[in-house]
Tab-separated table of C-alpha atoms and ligand atoms in Angstrom:
chain	number	residue	atom	x	y	z
A	1	MET	CA	16.602	-144.518	21.637
A	2	SER	CA	14.612	-142.387	19.352
A	3	ASP	CA	13.799	-144.409	16.368
A	4	ASP	CA	15.187	-142.030	13.770
A	5	CYS	CA	17.954	-140.683	15.420
A	6	ILE	CA	21.515	-141.204	14.121
A	7	PHE	CA	23.349	-140.488	17.298
A	8	CYS	CA	21.303	-143.245	19.010
A	9	MET	CA	22.138	-145.589	15.904
A	10	ILE	CA	25.897	-144.596	16.713
A	11	CYS	CA	26.241	-145.319	20.181
A	12	GLU	CA	24.173	-148.544	19.667
A	13	GLY	CA	26.511	-149.762	16.853
A	14	LYS	CA	23.883	-149.610	14.244
A	15	LEU	CA	25.897	-146.865	12.345
A	16	PRO	CA	29.632	-146.773	12.017
A	17	SER	CA	31.666	-144.233	14.246
A	18	SER	CA	35.305	-143.725	14.931
A	19	LYS	CA	34.851	-144.507	18.866
A	20	VAL	CA	37.331	-142.712	21.280
A	21	TYR	CA	35.753	-143.345	24.751
A	22	GLU	CA	33.020	-145.186	26.495
A	23	SER	CA	31.409	-145.235	29.956
A	24	ASP	CA	28.242	-146.732	31.301
A	25	THR	CA	26.437	-143.434	30.345
A	26	LEU	CA	28.337	-141.900	27.681
A	27	TYR	CA	29.951	-142.598	24.069
A	28	ALA	CA	32.589	-140.417	22.393
A	29	PHE	CA	33.619	-140.535	18.852
A	30	LEU	CA	35.188	-138.354	16.168
A	31	ASP	CA	33.272	-135.742	14.231
A	32	LEU	CA	32.744	-136.329	10.509
A	33	ASN	CA	33.444	-132.751	9.887
A	34	PRO	CA	36.182	-131.928	12.189
A	35	VAL	CA	36.967	-128.106	12.999
A	36	HIS	CA	40.503	-129.685	13.668
A	37	LYS	CA	41.425	-133.364	13.333
A	38	GLY	CA	40.471	-134.969	16.814
A	39	HIS	CA	37.322	-132.999	17.073
A	40	THR	CA	35.286	-135.299	19.483
A	41	LEU	CA	31.534	-135.457	20.088
A	42	VAL	CA	30.644	-136.670	23.686
A	43	ILE	CA	26.993	-137.821	23.900
A	44	PRO	CA	24.637	-139.488	26.573
A	45	LYS	CA	23.775	-143.142	25.762
A	46	LYS	CA	20.221	-142.399	26.713
A	47	HIS	CA	18.606	-140.003	24.180
A	48	CYS	CA	17.512	-136.635	25.081
A	49	GLU	CA	17.347	-133.459	22.755
A	50	ASN	CA	19.672	-131.097	24.541
A	51	ILE	CA	20.699	-129.802	27.884
A	52	LEU	CA	17.071	-128.467	28.619
A	53	ASP	CA	15.709	-131.991	28.792
A	54	CYS	CA	18.820	-134.280	29.959
A	55	ASP	CA	18.999	-135.816	33.514
A	56	PRO	CA	21.446	-133.404	35.228
A	57	ALA	CA	23.090	-136.341	36.967
A	58	ILE	CA	25.081	-137.031	33.932
A	59	GLY	CA	26.871	-133.730	34.595
A	60	GLN	CA	29.721	-135.485	36.473
A	61	ASP	CA	30.356	-137.941	34.057
A	62	VAL	CA	30.385	-135.607	31.343
A	63	LEU	CA	33.212	-133.510	33.012
A	64	THR	CA	35.305	-136.611	33.716
A	65	ALA	CA	35.110	-137.569	30.114
A	66	MET	CA	35.748	-133.956	28.893
A	67	GLN	CA	38.967	-134.001	31.117
A	68	ARG	CA	40.147	-137.335	29.979
A	69	ILE	CA	39.356	-136.641	26.332
A	70	GLY	CA	40.854	-133.151	26.468
A	71	GLU	CA	44.322	-134.611	28.031
A	72	ALA	CA	44.229	-137.267	25.239
A	73	LEU	CA	43.853	-134.631	22.405
A	74	LYS	CA	46.746	-132.644	23.805
A	75	LYS	CA	48.920	-135.487	23.683
A	76	VAL	CA	47.676	-137.028	20.427
A	77	THR	CA	47.225	-133.802	18.427
A	78	GLY	CA	49.647	-131.712	20.322
A	79	CYS	CA	46.929	-128.808	20.568
A	80	THR	CA	47.394	-126.325	23.341
A	81	GLY	CA	43.999	-125.237	24.068
A	82	ILE	CA	40.598	-126.873	23.853
A	83	ASN	CA	36.812	-125.513	23.352
A	84	VAL	CA	34.071	-127.310	24.550
A	85	MET	CA	30.861	-126.173	22.526
A	86	GLN	CA	27.344	-127.253	22.919
A	87	ASN	CA	24.393	-126.212	20.917
A	88	ASN	CA	20.912	-126.195	21.962
A	89	GLY	CA	18.066	-125.551	19.539
A	90	ARG	CA	18.070	-124.973	15.668
A	91	SER	CA	18.530	-121.298	16.280
A	92	ALA	CA	21.768	-122.045	18.563
A	93	GLY	CA	23.094	-123.990	15.630
A	94	GLN	CA	22.045	-127.355	16.590
A	95	MET	CA	21.792	-129.904	13.776
A	96	VAL	CA	21.614	-133.269	15.414
A	97	PHE	CA	18.939	-133.461	18.084
A	98	HIS	CA	20.511	-135.716	20.518
A	99	LEU	CA	22.323	-134.004	22.898
A	100	HIS	CA	26.290	-133.577	22.319
A	101	TRP	CA	29.184	-131.678	23.411
A	102	HIS	CA	31.760	-130.727	20.833
A	103	ILE	CA	35.467	-131.016	22.188
A	104	ILE	CA	37.675	-129.044	19.746
A	105	PRO	CA	41.399	-129.008	19.989
A	106	ARG	CA	42.940	-125.366	19.274
A	107	PHE	CA	46.429	-124.188	18.284
A	108	ASP	CA	48.143	-120.626	18.729
A	109	GLU	CA	47.392	-118.712	15.890
A	110	ASP	CA	44.739	-121.357	14.330
A	111	GLY	CA	42.746	-118.392	12.938
A	112	LEU	CA	39.522	-119.470	14.387
A	113	LYS	CA	37.163	-116.653	15.772
A	114	LEU	CA	34.363	-117.426	18.190
A	115	TRP	CA	31.275	-115.076	18.397
A	116	PRO	CA	31.516	-111.259	18.143
A	117	GLN	CA	30.891	-109.573	21.349
A	118	GLY	CA	28.223	-107.005	22.057
A	119	LYS	CA	27.210	-104.349	24.381
A	120	TYR	CA	24.160	-103.317	26.428
A	121	ASP	CA	22.981	-99.793	25.808
A	122	SER	CA	23.516	-98.947	29.493
A	123	MET	CA	24.540	-100.435	32.971
A	124	ASP	CA	20.772	-99.882	33.934
A	125	GLU	CA	19.637	-102.140	30.921
A	126	MET	CA	22.328	-104.742	32.169
A	127	ASN	CA	21.150	-104.748	35.519
A	128	ALA	CA	17.702	-104.943	34.815
A	129	THR	CA	18.256	-108.103	32.629
A	130	ALA	CA	20.271	-109.666	35.575
A	131	GLU	CA	17.210	-108.818	37.996
A	132	LYS	CA	14.559	-110.537	35.738
A	133	LEU	CA	16.688	-113.737	35.441
A	134	ARG	CA	17.316	-113.667	39.247
A	135	LYS	CA	13.429	-113.450	39.852
A	136	GLU	CA	13.043	-116.106	37.463
A	137	LEU	CA	15.530	-118.413	39.176
A	138	ALA	CA	14.220	-117.620	42.792
B	201	LIG	P1	25.508	-129.394	15.865
B	201	LIG	O1	25.529	-128.471	14.933
B	201	LIG	O2	24.286	-130.369	15.945
B	201	LIG	O3	26.164	-129.298	17.306
B	201	LIG	O4	26.557	-130.626	15.467
B	201	LIG	C1	26.361	-131.949	14.798
B	201	LIG	C2	27.720	-132.473	14.441
B	201	LIG	O5	27.554	-133.702	14.032
B	201	LIG	C3	28.363	-131.754	13.340
B	201	LIG	O6	29.558	-131.063	13.676
B	201	LIG	C4	28.540	-132.802	12.348
B	201	LIG	O7	29.715	-132.873	11.636
B	201	LIG	C5	28.501	-133.914	13.161
B	201	LIG	N1	27.758	-135.237	12.515
B	201	LIG	C6	26.626	-135.213	12.020
B	201	LIG	N2	26.239	-136.560	11.276
B	201	LIG	C7	27.423	-137.358	11.876
B	201	LIG	C8	27.435	-138.653	11.622
B	201	LIG	O8	26.772	-139.520	11.113
B	201	LIG	N3	28.798	-139.094	12.189
B	201	LIG	C9	29.551	-138.198	12.580
B	201	LIG	N4	30.994	-138.850	13.254
B	201	LIG	N5	29.447	-137.012	12.917
B	201	LIG	C10	28.391	-136.541	12.424
B	202	LIG	ZN1	19.166	-140.200	20.016
């Protein structure tokens, strides 16, 4: 629990939320400002800021929750696709600093556009970038 964290307060029941799912490690509730109705947030009960400081052991629980919530959203909203979005850090658009995944129902021709695609200046630049990352990860 982080004292001033609204998502900690939500999963401890100190602030109201529209809960959709709960497990030993996770809590899921509707986003107050949905991209589409049914837009759900999945959070770990144990506070951490984002994926860089979380316990990777929650990964399996998160995927299980996403599969179950995704299937439920398809049945309840009639959506034909789902985006999973997850922002890490202010520059990536994170506004609440308790790790959360957005599960967003999508519909054919719903007009939403994700990020624009860019290009490398050359294949050499692309390969050099991959090489630097490989070295860092070795
Ligand atoms: P972020 O930009 O950090 O990835 O997304 C934070 C999300 O939390 C936003 O989509 C916002 O609508 C949602 N949110 C912020 N405060 C509350 C709240 O008190 N209750 C609920 N249900 N959602 C919230
Ligand atoms: Zn928290």
